[in-house]
Short mmCIF file of C-alpha atoms in Angstrom, two decimals:
data_model
loop_
_atom_site.label_atom_id
_atom_site.label_comp_id
_atom_site.label_asym_id
_atom_site.label_seq_id
_atom_site.Cartn_x
_atom_site.Cartn_y
_atom_site.Cartn_z
CA MET A 1468 -109.66 -126.35 104.82
CA THR A 1469 -106.17 -124.53 104.38
CA PRO A 1470 -105.33 -121.69 102.04
CA PRO A 1471 -102.90 -121.60 99.25
CA PRO A 1472 -99.27 -121.78 101.63
CA SER A 1473 -97.58 -119.17 102.08
CA HIS A 1474 -93.66 -118.73 101.34
CA ARG A 1475 -91.04 -117.09 104.01
CA PRO A 1476 -89.28 -114.33 101.47
CA THR A 1477 -85.54 -115.16 100.94
CA LEU A 1478 -84.84 -112.15 98.85
CA SER A 1479 -85.12 -108.03 100.17
CA MET A 1480 -87.91 -107.05 97.97
CA THR A 1481 -85.87 -103.91 96.83
CA GLN A 1482 -82.82 -106.49 94.84
CA VAL A 1483 -85.64 -108.24 93.31
CA LEU A 1484 -87.61 -105.35 91.82
CA LEU A 1485 -84.30 -103.54 91.07
CA CYS A 1486 -82.46 -106.78 88.97
CA GLY A 1487 -85.87 -107.86 87.99
CA ALA A 1488 -87.04 -104.55 86.78
CA ALA A 1489 -83.50 -104.68 84.94
CA ILE A 1490 -84.42 -108.18 83.23
CA VAL A 1491 -87.66 -107.57 82.09
CA THR A 1492 -86.65 -104.14 80.57
CA LEU A 1493 -84.17 -106.23 78.50
CA SER A 1494 -85.86 -109.29 77.49
CA MET A 1495 -89.14 -106.98 76.71
CA GLY A 1496 -87.18 -104.09 75.40
CA ILE A 1497 -85.21 -105.92 72.65
CA ARG A 1498 -88.35 -107.76 71.21
CA HIS A 1499 -90.84 -104.64 70.63
CA GLY A 1500 -88.82 -103.61 67.78
CA PHE A 1501 -89.22 -106.91 65.41
CA GLY A 1502 -91.38 -104.44 63.84
CA LEU A 1503 -89.13 -102.48 61.96
CA TRP A 1504 -87.02 -105.49 60.76
CA LEU A 1505 -90.33 -107.03 58.17
CA GLN A 1506 -89.20 -104.27 55.45
CA PRO A 1507 -85.59 -104.05 55.23
CA ILE A 1508 -85.15 -108.11 56.03
CA THR A 1509 -88.20 -109.14 53.78
CA MET A 1510 -86.77 -106.83 51.45
CA ASP A 1511 -83.31 -107.73 51.30
CA ARG A 1512 -84.01 -111.93 51.57
CA GLY A 1513 -87.06 -111.14 48.98
CA TRP A 1514 -89.14 -112.67 51.17
CA THR A 1515 -92.94 -112.64 51.85
CA ARG A 1516 -94.25 -110.54 55.04
CA GLU A 1517 -96.14 -113.98 55.46
CA THR A 1518 -92.42 -115.41 56.05
CA PHE A 1519 -91.76 -112.65 58.79
CA ALA A 1520 -94.86 -113.24 60.37
CA LEU A 1521 -94.97 -116.89 60.34
CA ALA A 1522 -91.39 -116.85 62.16
CA ILE A 1523 -92.79 -114.06 64.91
CA ALA A 1524 -95.89 -116.29 64.95
CA ILE A 1525 -93.74 -119.17 65.88
CA GLN A 1526 -92.06 -117.46 68.27
CA ASN A 1527 -94.44 -116.52 70.53
CA ILE A 1528 -96.39 -120.37 70.60
CA ALA A 1529 -92.53 -121.42 71.08
CA TRP A 1530 -93.19 -118.75 74.32
CA GLY A 1531 -95.83 -120.05 75.25
CA VAL A 1532 -95.16 -123.82 75.19
CA ALA A 1533 -91.94 -123.59 76.96
CA GLY A 1534 -93.91 -121.22 79.39
CA PRO A 1535 -95.67 -123.28 82.16
CA PHE A 1536 -92.11 -125.59 81.92
CA ALA A 1537 -89.64 -122.86 82.46
CA GLY A 1538 -92.21 -121.63 85.72
CA MET A 1539 -91.80 -125.50 86.68
CA ILE A 1540 -88.36 -125.79 86.80
CA ALA A 1541 -88.16 -121.41 88.38
CA ASP A 1542 -91.09 -123.01 90.62
CA ARG A 1543 -88.74 -126.33 92.17
CA PHE A 1544 -85.65 -124.97 91.97
CA GLY A 1545 -85.34 -120.82 91.67
CA ALA A 1546 -85.24 -118.57 88.78
CA PHE A 1547 -81.29 -118.39 88.22
CA ARG A 1548 -80.72 -121.21 86.11
CA VAL A 1549 -83.78 -120.50 84.04
CA LEU A 1550 -82.75 -116.90 83.70
CA VAL A 1551 -79.04 -118.24 82.52
CA VAL A 1552 -80.42 -120.57 79.98
CA GLY A 1553 -82.74 -117.76 78.38
CA SER A 1554 -80.47 -115.39 78.63
CA LEU A 1555 -77.90 -117.54 75.98
CA LEU A 1556 -81.04 -118.90 73.97
CA TYR A 1557 -81.90 -115.10 73.01
CA ALA A 1558 -78.69 -114.73 72.18
CA LEU A 1559 -78.01 -117.33 70.14
CA GLY A 1560 -81.75 -117.05 68.39
CA LEU A 1561 -80.55 -112.96 67.36
CA VAL A 1562 -77.42 -114.44 66.07
CA GLY A 1563 -79.50 -116.41 64.26
CA MET A 1564 -82.17 -114.49 63.03
CA ALA A 1565 -79.29 -112.01 61.47
CA LEU A 1566 -77.39 -114.90 59.44
CA ALA A 1567 -81.01 -117.00 58.71
CA THR A 1568 -80.50 -116.85 54.87
CA SER A 1569 -84.01 -119.32 54.60
CA GLY A 1570 -87.28 -119.01 55.67
CA ALA A 1571 -86.71 -122.55 57.88
CA GLY A 1572 -83.60 -121.25 59.51
CA PHE A 1573 -85.15 -117.53 59.89
CA THR A 1574 -87.60 -119.35 61.33
CA GLY A 1575 -85.64 -121.45 63.93
CA ALA A 1576 -83.61 -119.36 65.33
CA THR A 1577 -85.94 -116.21 65.40
CA GLY A 1578 -89.07 -118.28 66.01
CA LEU A 1579 -87.91 -121.43 67.84
CA LEU A 1580 -84.88 -119.79 69.89
CA ILE A 1581 -85.52 -116.55 70.69
CA GLY A 1582 -89.69 -117.91 71.77
CA MET A 1583 -88.00 -120.60 74.35
CA ALA A 1584 -85.83 -117.57 75.40
CA GLN A 1585 -88.41 -115.17 76.45
CA SER A 1586 -90.42 -117.85 78.06
CA GLY A 1587 -87.70 -117.65 80.42
CA THR A 1588 -86.53 -114.10 80.70
CA THR A 1589 -90.05 -112.53 81.19
CA TYR A 1590 -93.54 -111.41 83.09
CA ALA A 1591 -93.55 -115.68 85.01
CA VAL A 1592 -90.44 -115.87 85.71
CA VAL A 1593 -89.82 -113.18 87.33
CA TYR A 1594 -92.85 -112.35 88.51
CA GLY A 1595 -92.88 -115.68 90.36
CA VAL A 1596 -89.67 -114.69 92.36
CA ILE A 1597 -91.97 -111.55 93.21
CA GLY A 1598 -94.71 -113.09 94.74
CA ARG A 1599 -92.39 -115.23 97.14
CA ASN A 1600 -90.33 -112.34 98.44
CA VAL A 1601 -93.28 -109.65 98.19
CA ALA A 1602 -95.88 -109.63 100.93
CA PRO A 1603 -99.53 -109.92 99.70
CA GLU A 1604 -100.82 -106.32 100.63
CA ARG A 1605 -97.62 -105.00 98.40
CA ARG A 1606 -97.36 -107.47 95.77
CA SER A 1607 -100.21 -106.13 92.63
CA TRP A 1608 -97.99 -102.93 93.48
CA ALA A 1609 -94.80 -104.70 92.73
CA MET A 1610 -95.96 -106.41 89.80
CA GLY A 1611 -96.91 -103.12 88.18
CA VAL A 1612 -93.26 -101.73 88.93
CA ALA A 1613 -91.83 -104.65 87.18
CA ALA A 1614 -94.40 -104.08 84.01
CA ALA A 1615 -93.60 -100.44 84.34
CA ALA A 1616 -89.66 -101.79 83.57
CA GLY A 1617 -90.76 -103.89 80.58
CA SER A 1618 -92.26 -100.52 79.27
CA PHE A 1619 -89.77 -98.47 80.11
CA GLY A 1620 -87.75 -101.69 78.10
CA GLN A 1621 -89.98 -101.12 74.75
CA PHE A 1622 -90.16 -96.84 75.19
CA LEU A 1623 -85.66 -96.92 75.53
CA MET A 1624 -84.85 -99.84 72.79
CA VAL A 1625 -87.66 -98.66 70.24
CA PRO A 1626 -85.03 -95.42 68.98
CA VAL A 1627 -81.78 -97.52 69.69
CA GLU A 1628 -82.97 -100.11 67.42
CA ASN A 1629 -83.96 -98.22 64.84
CA TRP A 1630 -80.56 -96.01 65.13
CA LEU A 1631 -78.65 -99.03 65.12
CA ILE A 1632 -80.26 -100.53 62.05
CA GLY A 1633 -79.89 -97.05 60.32
CA ALA A 1634 -76.06 -96.85 61.07
CA TRP A 1635 -75.21 -100.11 61.10
CA GLY A 1636 -77.12 -101.90 58.61
CA TRP A 1637 -80.27 -104.78 60.28
CA GLN A 1638 -77.86 -107.60 60.86
CA SER A 1639 -75.24 -105.82 62.66
CA ALA A 1640 -78.11 -104.39 65.26
CA LEU A 1641 -78.69 -107.80 65.48
CA PHE A 1642 -75.02 -108.64 66.87
CA VAL A 1643 -75.56 -105.45 68.85
CA LEU A 1644 -78.52 -106.80 70.15
CA ALA A 1645 -77.18 -110.34 71.31
CA CYS A 1646 -73.99 -108.88 73.37
CA ALA A 1647 -77.24 -107.13 75.33
CA ALA A 1648 -79.24 -109.82 75.93
CA LEU A 1649 -76.66 -111.57 77.48
CA ALA A 1650 -76.54 -108.66 79.72
CA ILE A 1651 -79.50 -110.56 81.21
CA MET A 1652 -76.94 -113.67 83.37
CA PRO A 1653 -75.73 -111.01 85.69
CA LEU A 1654 -78.60 -109.64 86.74
CA ALA A 1655 -80.02 -112.94 87.06
CA PHE A 1656 -78.18 -113.37 90.26
CA GLY A 1657 -79.77 -110.76 92.43
CA LEU A 1658 -82.78 -113.58 91.53
CA HIS A 1659 -81.64 -116.20 93.03
CA GLU A 1660 -83.24 -117.73 95.26
CA PRO A 1661 -82.99 -121.50 96.96
CA PRO A 1662 -84.34 -124.76 96.10
CA GLN A 1663 -88.05 -124.61 96.96
CA SER A 1664 -87.53 -127.24 99.45
CA ALA A 1665 -86.30 -124.57 101.76
CA HIS A 1666 -89.36 -123.15 102.20
CA GLY A 1667 -91.57 -123.64 104.78
CA GLY A 1668 -95.27 -124.42 104.76
CA PRO A 1669 -97.42 -127.34 103.05
CA ARG A 1670 -96.78 -128.41 99.63
CA GLN A 1671 -99.04 -129.68 97.01
CA SER A 1672 -97.50 -131.78 93.61
CA ILE A 1673 -97.20 -130.43 90.61
CA GLY A 1674 -99.88 -132.23 89.29
CA ALA A 1675 -102.29 -131.56 91.82
CA ALA A 1676 -102.08 -127.46 90.88
CA LEU A 1677 -102.68 -128.58 87.80
CA LYS A 1678 -105.91 -130.11 88.09
CA GLU A 1679 -106.79 -127.93 90.40
CA ALA A 1680 -105.98 -124.62 87.99
CA PHE A 1681 -107.62 -126.30 85.01
CA ALA A 1682 -110.78 -127.44 87.34
CA TYR A 1683 -111.57 -123.68 88.06
CA PRO A 1684 -113.91 -121.68 86.02
CA SER A 1685 -112.28 -118.41 86.90
CA PHE A 1686 -108.33 -119.72 85.80
CA ARG A 1687 -110.15 -120.22 82.27
CA TRP A 1688 -111.79 -117.33 81.98
CA LEU A 1689 -108.48 -115.40 82.70
CA MET A 1690 -107.07 -118.03 79.68
CA ALA A 1691 -109.54 -116.29 77.60
CA GLY A 1692 -109.46 -112.83 78.11
CA TYR A 1693 -105.21 -113.36 78.16
CA PHE A 1694 -105.54 -114.65 74.48
CA VAL A 1695 -107.67 -111.55 73.41
CA CYS A 1696 -105.07 -109.45 75.00
CA GLY A 1697 -101.79 -111.40 72.48
CA PHE A 1698 -103.97 -110.97 69.48
CA GLN A 1699 -103.77 -107.57 69.50
CA VAL A 1700 -101.16 -106.39 71.51
CA VAL A 1701 -99.18 -108.43 69.07
CA PHE A 1702 -100.70 -107.33 65.42
CA ILE A 1703 -100.40 -103.85 66.81
CA GLY A 1704 -96.75 -104.45 67.45
CA VAL A 1705 -95.55 -106.16 64.70
CA HIS A 1706 -97.60 -104.52 61.69
CA MET A 1707 -98.46 -101.11 62.38
CA PRO A 1708 -95.05 -100.30 61.37
CA SER A 1709 -96.07 -101.29 57.60
CA TYR A 1710 -99.37 -100.40 57.98
CA LEU A 1711 -98.04 -97.45 58.18
CA LYS A 1712 -95.84 -97.17 55.91
CA ASP A 1713 -98.18 -98.40 52.94
CA LYS A 1714 -100.48 -95.88 54.19
CA GLY A 1715 -98.06 -93.49 52.99
CA LEU A 1716 -96.56 -92.32 56.30
CA THR A 1717 -92.33 -91.71 57.21
CA PRO A 1718 -91.17 -94.88 59.09
CA ASP A 1719 -90.00 -92.07 62.14
CA VAL A 1720 -94.04 -92.04 62.32
CA ALA A 1721 -93.92 -95.69 63.05
CA THR A 1722 -90.68 -95.84 65.70
CA THR A 1723 -92.19 -93.25 67.35
CA ALA A 1724 -95.31 -94.44 67.37
CA LEU A 1725 -93.69 -98.03 69.28
CA ALA A 1726 -91.54 -95.92 71.62
CA LEU A 1727 -95.23 -93.62 72.91
CA ILE A 1728 -96.77 -97.18 73.28
CA GLY A 1729 -93.84 -97.81 75.61
CA LEU A 1730 -93.43 -94.64 77.28
CA PHE A 1731 -97.29 -94.71 78.49
CA ASN A 1732 -97.17 -98.22 78.69
CA VAL A 1733 -94.96 -97.27 82.13
CA VAL A 1734 -98.63 -95.19 83.30
CA GLY A 1735 -100.60 -98.06 82.22
CA THR A 1736 -98.66 -101.34 84.09
CA TYR A 1737 -97.80 -98.99 86.99
CA ALA A 1738 -101.64 -97.78 87.60
CA ALA A 1739 -102.83 -101.10 86.90
CA GLY A 1740 -100.31 -102.93 89.80
CA VAL A 1741 -101.44 -99.68 91.95
CA LEU A 1742 -105.50 -99.98 91.51
CA GLY A 1743 -104.86 -103.51 91.82
CA GLN A 1744 -104.07 -102.94 95.30
CA ARG A 1745 -108.02 -101.22 95.75
CA LEU A 1746 -109.98 -102.94 93.13
CA ALA A 1747 -111.23 -105.47 91.63
CA LYS A 1748 -109.15 -106.59 89.21
CA ARG A 1749 -111.84 -108.73 87.45
CA HIS A 1750 -113.09 -105.23 86.43
CA ILE A 1751 -109.67 -103.48 85.83
CA LEU A 1752 -109.34 -106.39 83.11
CA ALA A 1753 -112.49 -105.85 81.52
CA GLY A 1754 -112.00 -101.60 81.29
CA ILE A 1755 -108.64 -102.57 79.65
CA TYR A 1756 -110.01 -104.97 77.21
CA LEU A 1757 -113.44 -102.52 76.33
CA ALA A 1758 -110.95 -99.28 76.11
CA ARG A 1759 -108.92 -100.97 73.37
CA SER A 1760 -111.50 -101.99 71.02
CA VAL A 1761 -112.88 -97.95 71.35
CA ALA A 1762 -109.51 -96.76 70.87
CA ILE A 1763 -109.44 -99.11 67.54
CA VAL A 1764 -112.34 -97.92 66.23
CA ALA A 1765 -111.50 -94.26 66.46
CA PHE A 1766 -108.44 -95.00 64.94
CA LEU A 1767 -109.70 -96.52 61.98
CA LEU A 1768 -112.65 -93.53 61.68
CA VAL A 1769 -110.70 -90.76 61.85
CA PRO A 1770 -108.31 -89.53 59.00
CA LEU A 1771 -105.18 -90.95 58.95
CA SER A 1772 -102.21 -88.07 59.98
CA PRO A 1773 -98.74 -88.70 62.36
CA ALA A 1774 -101.33 -86.68 64.67
CA SER A 1775 -103.50 -89.66 64.71
CA VAL A 1776 -100.90 -91.99 64.85
CA TYR A 1777 -99.43 -91.22 68.06
CA VAL A 1778 -102.93 -90.38 69.75
CA PHE A 1779 -103.67 -93.69 69.15
CA SER A 1780 -100.25 -94.82 70.18
CA SER A 1781 -100.20 -92.59 73.75
CA VAL A 1782 -103.75 -94.54 74.64
CA MET A 1783 -102.90 -97.66 73.83
CA GLY A 1784 -99.55 -97.75 75.00
CA VAL A 1785 -101.83 -96.88 77.98
CA LEU A 1786 -103.94 -100.46 77.85
CA TRP A 1787 -100.68 -102.38 76.73
CA LEU A 1788 -99.55 -104.33 79.07
CA SER A 1789 -101.46 -102.85 81.53
CA THR A 1790 -103.21 -106.39 81.79
CA VAL A 1791 -100.31 -108.51 83.19
CA PRO A 1792 -100.70 -107.31 87.04
CA PRO A 1793 -103.80 -107.35 87.76
CA THR A 1794 -104.02 -111.51 85.64
CA ASN A 1795 -101.06 -112.18 87.20
CA ALA A 1796 -101.60 -110.80 90.54
CA VAL A 1797 -105.24 -112.71 90.78
CA VAL A 1798 -103.32 -115.88 89.88
CA ALA A 1799 -101.46 -115.45 93.44
CA GLN A 1800 -104.31 -114.21 94.91
CA ILE A 1801 -106.26 -117.14 94.08
CA PHE A 1802 -103.78 -120.44 94.17
CA GLY A 1803 -101.06 -118.89 96.38
CA VAL A 1804 -96.79 -118.25 95.13
CA GLN A 1805 -95.91 -121.70 95.23
CA TYR A 1806 -96.38 -122.79 92.00
CA MET A 1807 -97.35 -119.10 90.81
CA SER A 1808 -94.48 -119.23 88.00
CA MET A 1809 -96.06 -122.24 86.58
CA LEU A 1810 -99.71 -121.15 86.22
CA GLY A 1811 -98.78 -117.52 85.25
CA GLY A 1812 -97.31 -119.18 82.62
CA LEU A 1813 -100.07 -121.37 81.92
CA VAL A 1814 -102.13 -118.34 81.69
CA PHE A 1815 -99.46 -116.89 79.34
CA PHE A 1816 -99.49 -119.67 76.93
CA SER A 1817 -103.36 -119.21 76.20
CA HIS A 1818 -101.62 -115.78 75.56
CA GLN A 1819 -99.14 -116.36 72.83
CA VAL A 1820 -101.88 -118.84 71.36
CA GLY A 1821 -103.42 -115.21 70.57
CA SER A 1822 -100.46 -113.52 69.62
CA PHE A 1823 -99.63 -116.39 67.17
CA MET A 1824 -103.56 -115.76 65.33
CA GLY A 1825 -102.48 -111.97 65.53
CA VAL A 1826 -99.24 -111.95 64.06
CA TRP A 1827 -99.79 -114.27 61.40
CA LEU A 1828 -103.66 -113.89 60.47
CA GLY A 1829 -102.21 -109.79 59.61
CA GLY A 1830 -99.74 -111.05 57.53
CA ARG A 1831 -101.52 -113.62 55.99
CA LEU A 1832 -104.50 -111.47 55.19
CA TYR A 1833 -102.44 -109.22 54.06
CA ASP A 1834 -101.11 -110.98 51.47
CA THR A 1835 -104.27 -112.23 50.59
CA THR A 1836 -106.24 -109.34 50.35
CA GLY A 1837 -103.98 -106.61 50.38
CA SER A 1838 -104.91 -105.14 53.40
CA TYR A 1839 -105.76 -105.33 57.27
CA ASP A 1840 -109.00 -104.52 57.87
CA ILE A 1841 -110.41 -107.81 58.35
CA VAL A 1842 -107.38 -108.06 61.85
CA TRP A 1843 -108.56 -104.98 62.88
CA TYR A 1844 -112.00 -105.77 62.83
CA LEU A 1845 -111.76 -108.96 64.60
CA ALA A 1846 -109.01 -107.23 67.08
CA ILE A 1847 -112.31 -104.50 67.64
CA ALA A 1848 -115.05 -107.80 68.35
CA LEU A 1849 -112.67 -109.81 70.34
CA GLY A 1850 -111.68 -106.65 72.77
CA VAL A 1851 -115.47 -106.65 74.01
CA PHE A 1852 -115.28 -110.43 74.04
CA ALA A 1853 -112.37 -110.07 76.79
CA ALA A 1854 -113.97 -107.49 78.49
CA LEU A 1855 -117.20 -110.17 79.35
CA ALA A 1856 -115.23 -113.10 79.85
CA ASN A 1857 -113.20 -111.40 82.47
CA LEU A 1858 -115.76 -110.02 84.83
CA PRO A 1859 -117.25 -113.58 85.87
CA VAL A 1860 -114.15 -114.25 87.67
CA ARG A 1861 -113.74 -114.69 91.74
CA GLU A 1862 -110.68 -113.51 93.25
CA THR A 1863 -111.11 -114.79 96.11
CA PRO A 1864 -108.40 -117.45 97.98
CA ILE A 1865 -109.16 -121.37 96.76
CA VAL A 1866 -109.71 -123.76 99.83
CA ARG A 1867 -108.22 -126.92 100.04
CA ALA A 1868 -109.21 -129.85 101.91
CA SER A 1869 -105.55 -130.59 102.59
CA PRO A 1870 -102.43 -129.90 101.73
CA GLN A 1871 -101.21 -132.67 99.13
CA PRO A 1872 -97.93 -134.39 99.09
CA ALA A 1873 -94.95 -133.37 97.43
#
């Protein structure tokens, strides 16, 4: 009976964290501000909010579908190639987003290209490198550092993107972001690993790894919880600026709110990574999801004002991506790191299905009812469900009868 195989580090932890954090800062920072483009693009092009929301929804699905394949390639041949291709697709997608004059063209660029780009430039790929090059006793902490970097990117990039839109117009702002996305390529050299065959230890086939994961109940519970995470954060991130403007608040309030989410998420994600070294990760995840539901209930009950928005954004910021380090650390803890990017991508696929539903339903139900109320209520109920779904997760390493052939 053997536990999941380990891998010998081939890169320094400092190098991996610095380059990985910078990559996630750029990739997540750019996407976090997409809600700022909803109104200028729909007004300029004469589109409905559902048109914009559907493109972002497809972006999340494309990210989720491509994620396991990007992870599979990164696990097998190293993350470098995946990151370079992802950087190029990101830049092309942002340029296409600026130039599209039809809903179909906008969906192709914003949805498919950027979605595939994100699958190769965000957490699953970067976390795979971290998992293979950071000792298990520091792995949750290291993942918290990378997630905190992505949160800092949100805090940093949202005001920059808002300023670019105001100063240069929404199209030119997207061209500038396309140039920023290309900066991921040189950073990818810091995560340039040798192919997996260079690593020692027993090998498991991809098919065996997939069969093993889906047969394990804890993996399915993690996927269920991550669905809710995607639903909540993408609905809020994309639709809250328009929700606040509909309620009579200025665009600056929405910009500050998104920036606060990013700022406080630095604290939340780092804290989740640190706590994951000391506490049961399933309890951390259950607490995060339940706290989100409580925060949304309070936000809807108190009178809406800039102050209430800022308090809500700060609280949600602490909870925003704090699910990422414990979720991925549990995957590595159960199954080992050989196929961590692929398995992390599969869990994230569920997250992106939830993202699709959250952002699309936000636009669909708003166009149908003139209100976001139903989606807010769904976000509350799903948060309670996710809290309960994470409690049965078992965090002990899976035991295999014998190594599987490659």
